[in-house]
Amino acid sequence: MTTVGVETGSYAEQSVTNDLAISAALSGVAVADLTRFGRIRVTGDDRSQFLHNQTTAKFDSLTEGEGCDTVFVTPTARTIDIAHAWIMKNAIMLLVSPSTGISISEMLQKYIFYADKVEVHDISKQTCFFVLVGPKSNEVMKALKLDDLIGKPYGTHRHYTVDGMPVTIGVGSVLCRDGFSFLLSPSSSRAVWKVLLNLGAIPMDANTWERLRVLQGRPAPGKELTHDFNVLEAGLWDAVSLDKGCYKGQETIARLITYGGVKQKLWGIKLSGAAEPGSSITIVEDGKKVGVLTSYSIGREEGEHLGLGYVKKQVGLGEQVCIGDVLGTLVDVPFLSHPPSVTP
């Protein structure tokens, strides 16, 4: 079921609606239907250790009601996807990107050994997933009388009812640590969606969500998360445990840190105009190629443009670059994290 989306006729009407949703997400409150994302339920006595061994987060230190971001990587630390995980009483729920749900489920099945007490279930069709985004998300939670989650650590989640419908709500909105996420059944989704709209949340469609993703700087599979770039270059340090034991990709990540193997960095790029992803990024002064543009979006306001792109680590914040005839400036974006040791 897809509940999101305001039916509008012309492109101009859609643009106004999209701008309103972006403004709400950045200064008010918006709600997005992420039911198209994948949801994977991992059960069994060995589930925490299993995911601890398969992803970058430290699952063995998490307990029921907590959550985190974690990254699926290849043995050579190339990025597959970011997953948002909730530790529940009898399971761990993973939210993954729309394009990776099936492949990650299959990959996890492949790594279950005979003696492992682990089961992997794709629950995407049995559930829906909404997110509240924006600084006024807390006001919606207060109106729902669910304000006990406000101020709790990222990933904290609890079971509630909204308009009499059961729903699990967690801290964080996938794109940022603020906001809230709602896991619920298809049968209750329409009623809960209506409640959120009645409390002032502005609906955000898939195209506008993609625009917000670029503005926030969250890497996406097939764009920033590919076999061409490793998890540290992708700016996902906050989702990588550097002190846990062996896991897939761990040896490569350790070598990257020890021997300075992080050669490039994902940046936001403030642009003077529209630019095509896949285009080369060059230095203004000498025309030398230093990277590649991976995503592009119009900005928050009319006339603003923003991209994401990988750039050699010698090129730093505020550097002037070109993407074809378009000028750009490297800027920080909220989602990405980098330790001081790899910041130019």
C-alpha positions in Angstrom: 0.0 0.0 0.0 1.2 3.5 -0.8 -0.6 6.3 1.0 1.8 9.2 0.3 1.4 11.7 -2.4 -0.8 14.7 -3.1 -2.6 14.4 -6.5 -1.8 17.5 -8.5 -2.2 18.3 -12.1 0.6 20.5 -13.5 4.3 20.4 -13.0 4.1 23.9 -11.5 1.6 22.6 -8.9 3.9 19.6 -8.1 6.8 22.0 -7.7 4.9 24.1 -5.2 3.9 21.0 -3.3 7.4 19.6 -3.3 8.8 23.0 -2.1 6.3 23.0 0.7 7.3 19.6 1.9 11.0 20.4 1.7 10.4 23.6 3.8 8.4 21.6 6.3 11.1 19.0 6.6 13.7 21.7 7.3 11.8 24.1 9.5 8.5 22.4 10.4 7.3 18.8 10.1 6.8 16.5 7.1 5.8 12.9 6.9 7.0 10.5 4.2 5.8 7.0 3.4 8.9 4.7 3.1 7.0 1.5 2.7 8.9 1.0 -0.6 12.0 0.5 1.5 12.9 -3.1 2.5 12.3 -4.5 6.0 14.1 -7.7 7.1 13.3 -9.5 10.4 16.2 -11.6 11.8 15.2 -14.1 14.5 16.8 -16.9 16.5 19.0 -17.1 19.5 22.1 -16.3 17.5 20.7 -13.2 15.7 22.7 -10.6 17.4 26.0 -12.4 17.0 25.1 -13.2 13.4 24.5 -9.5 12.5 27.5 -8.5 14.5 29.6 -10.7 12.2 28.0 -9.5 9.0 27.8 -5.7 9.4 29.9 -2.9 10.8 28.0 -2.1 14.0 28.6 -3.5 17.4 25.4 -5.5 17.9 26.6 -7.4 21.0 26.5 -4.3 23.0 22.9 -3.4 22.2 19.8 -4.5 24.2 16.0 -4.6 23.6 14.6 -1.2 22.8 17.8 0.2 21.3 18.8 0.7 17.7 21.6 1.9 15.4 22.8 2.4 11.9 25.0 -0.3 10.4 26.5 -0.9 7.0 26.6 -4.0 4.8 29.9 -4.2 3.1 31.8 -6.6 0.8 34.9 -8.4 2.1 36.9 -5.5 0.6 34.9 -2.9 2.5 33.0 -1.7 -0.5 29.6 -0.4 0.5 26.3 -2.3 -0.2 23.8 -0.4 1.9 23.2 1.4 5.1 20.6 -0.4 7.4 18.7 1.1 10.3 18.3 -1.6 13.0 15.9 -2.0 15.9 16.7 -4.5 18.6 13.4 -6.1 19.6 12.5 -8.7 22.2 12.6 -11.7 19.9 14.0 -10.2 16.7 16.1 -7.6 15.0 14.4 -5.4 12.4 16.5 -4.0 9.6 15.3 -1.2 7.3 17.2 -1.2 4.0 17.0 0.7 0.7 14.3 -0.1 -1.8 16.8 -1.6 -4.3 18.7 -3.8 -1.8 16.0 -5.6 0.2 15.9 -8.8 -1.8 19.6 -9.0 -2.4 20.5 -8.4 1.3 18.0 -11.1 2.4 19.5 -13.5 0.0 23.0 -12.6 1.1 22.1 -13.1 4.8 20.5 -16.5 4.0 23.8 -17.5 2.3 25.9 -16.8 5.4 23.7 -18.9 7.8 25.7 -22.0 8.7 24.1 -25.3 9.7 24.6 -24.8 13.4 23.4 -21.2 13.5 20.2 -20.5 15.2 19.2 -17.7 12.8 16.2 -17.1 10.5 15.9 -14.3 8.0 12.4 -13.1 6.9 11.5 -10.4 4.4 8.5 -8.6 6.0 8.3 -5.8 3.5 4.8 -6.8 2.3 3.5 -7.4 5.8 4.4 -4.0 7.2 4.5 -0.2 6.3 7.0 2.4 7.4 6.5 6.1 7.9 8.9 8.8 9.1 8.3 12.2 10.6 11.0 14.7 9.6 11.7 18.2 10.8 12.2 20.3 14.0 8.5 20.3 14.9 8.3 16.5 15.0 8.3 16.7 18.8 5.1 18.7 18.7 3.4 15.9 16.8 4.6 13.4 19.3 3.3 15.5 22.2 -0.1 15.8 20.5 -0.1 12.0 20.3 0.8 11.8 24.0 3.9 9.8 23.1 6.4 12.4 24.3 8.3 9.9 26.5 10.4 9.2 23.4 11.5 12.8 23.0 15.2 13.2 23.9 15.9 9.5 23.9 19.0 8.2 22.1 18.9 7.6 18.4 17.3 4.2 17.5 15.4 3.9 20.8 11.9 2.4 20.0 8.8 1.4 21.8 5.4 -0.1 21.1 2.4 2.2 21.2 -1.1 2.7 19.8 -2.1 5.6 17.6 -5.9 6.1 17.1 -6.3 2.6 18.5 -3.8 1.1 16.0 -0.7 -0.8 17.2 2.6 0.9 16.0 6.2 0.7 16.9 7.9 4.1 16.9 11.6 4.9 17.0 13.8 7.9 17.4 15.3 9.1 14.1 14.0 9.6 10.6 16.5 7.6 8.5 18.0 10.9 7.1 18.8 12.3 10.5 18.8 11.6 14.2 15.9 13.9 14.8 12.4 13.0 13.9 10.6 9.6 14.4 10.0 6.4 12.5 6.8 4.4 12.5 6.5 0.6 11.8 3.0 -0.6 11.4 0.7 -3.0 9.6 -0.9 -2.2 6.2 -4.4 -2.4 7.8 -3.6 0.5 10.2 -1.4 2.6 7.9 -4.2 4.7 6.3 -5.7 5.7 9.7 -2.3 6.5 11.2 -1.3 8.5 8.1 -4.5 10.5 8.4 -3.8 11.3 12.1 -0.3 12.6 11.3 -1.7 14.8 8.5 -4.4 16.2 10.9 -1.7 17.1 13.3 0.0 19.3 10.8 2.6 17.0 9.1 3.1 17.9 5.4 3.1 14.8 3.1 6.3 14.2 1.1 6.4 12.1 -2.0 9.2 9.9 -3.3 10.8 12.5 -5.6 10.9 15.1 -2.8 12.4 12.5 -0.4 15.2 12.0 -2.9 15.7 15.7 -3.0 15.9 15.8 0.8 18.3 12.9 0.8 20.8 14.8 -1.3 20.3 17.9 0.8 21.0 15.9 3.9 23.9 14.0 2.3 22.8 10.4 2.9 24.6 8.1 0.5 22.4 5.8 -1.6 23.0 2.4 -3.3 23.9 2.7 -7.0 25.0 6.3 -6.5 27.3 6.9 -3.6 27.3 3.3 -2.3 28.9 1.2 -5.0 31.9 -1.1 -5.4 33.9 1.9 -6.5 34.1 3.3 -3.0 34.7 2.0 0.5 32.7 2.6 3.6 35.1 5.1 5.1 35.3 7.2 1.9 31.5 7.2 2.0 31.6 9.1 5.3 29.9 6.4 7.3 32.4 6.4 10.2 29.6 6.7 12.8 28.1 3.4 11.7 31.5 1.5 11.8 32.7 0.0 15.1 36.5 0.3 15.2 37.0 -1.8 18.3 34.8 -4.9 17.8 36.1 -8.3 16.8 36.2 -9.9 13.4 33.4 -9.2 10.9 33.1 -9.1 7.1 35.3 -6.3 5.7 37.0 -5.7 9.1 40.5 -6.5 8.0 40.3 -4.2 5.0 38.9 -1.4 7.1 41.7 -1.8 9.6 44.3 -1.6 6.8 42.6 1.5 5.4 43.0 3.3 8.7 46.5 2.0 9.5 48.0 2.7 6.2 46.1 5.8 5.1 44.1 4.0 2.5 41.2 6.5 2.5 42.1 8.3 -0.8 38.9 10.3 -1.4 35.9 11.7 0.5 32.2 12.2 -0.1 31.3 15.9 -0.1 28.2 18.1 -0.6 28.8 20.4 -3.5 26.9 23.7 -3.8 26.4 24.3 -7.5 25.8 27.3 -9.7 23.4 25.3 -11.9 22.1 21.8 -12.8 24.8 19.1 -13.3 24.7 15.5 -14.5 25.6 12.7 -12.1 28.6 10.8 -13.5 30.3 13.9 -14.6 33.9 14.6 -13.7 34.8 17.1 -11.0 37.8 19.3 -11.8 39.7 22.0 -10.0 38.9 25.5 -11.2 42.6 26.6 -11.3 44.1 24.0 -13.4 41.3 21.8 -14.8 42.7 18.7 -13.1 40.2 15.9 -12.5 39.8 15.2 -8.8 36.5 13.3 -8.5 33.0 12.4 -9.8 29.5 13.8 -9.2 27.2 11.0 -7.8 23.9 12.8 -7.2 22.3 16.1 -8.0 19.2 18.0 -6.8 17.7 21.4 -6.8 18.2 23.1 -3.4 15.9 24.3 -0.7 15.0 27.5 -2.6 14.5 28.5 -6.2 17.9 28.9 -7.9 19.8 26.7 -5.5 21.5 23.5 -6.6 23.3 20.8 -4.7 25.2 17.7 -5.5 27.1 14.9 -3.8 30.4 13.7 -5.1 33.6 11.9 -4.3 36.7 14.1 -4.3 40.4 13.3 -3.6 41.2 13.9 0.0 43.8 16.6 -0.8 40.8 18.8 -1.9 39.0 20.3 1.1 36.1 22.3 2.5 35.4 25.4 0.5 37.4 24.4 -2.6 36.2 25.7 -5.9 35.5 23.0 -8.5 33.9 22.6 -11.9 31.4 20.1 -13.2 31.5 20.8 -16.9 30.5 24.5 -17.2 28.9 24.5 -13.7 30.9 26.0 -10.8 30.8 24.4 -7.4 32.0 24.7 -3.8 32.7 21.8 -1.5 30.4 22.0 1.6 29.6 19.9 4.6 26.3 18.0 4.6 24.6 16.8 7.9 24.5 13.0 7.4 28.2 12.3 6.8 30.9 11.8 9.4 34.6 11.9 9.2 37.3 11.7 12.0 39.8 14.5 12.2 42.6 12.2 11.0 41.1 12.0 7.4 39.8 15.5 7.1 41.9 17.5 4.8 
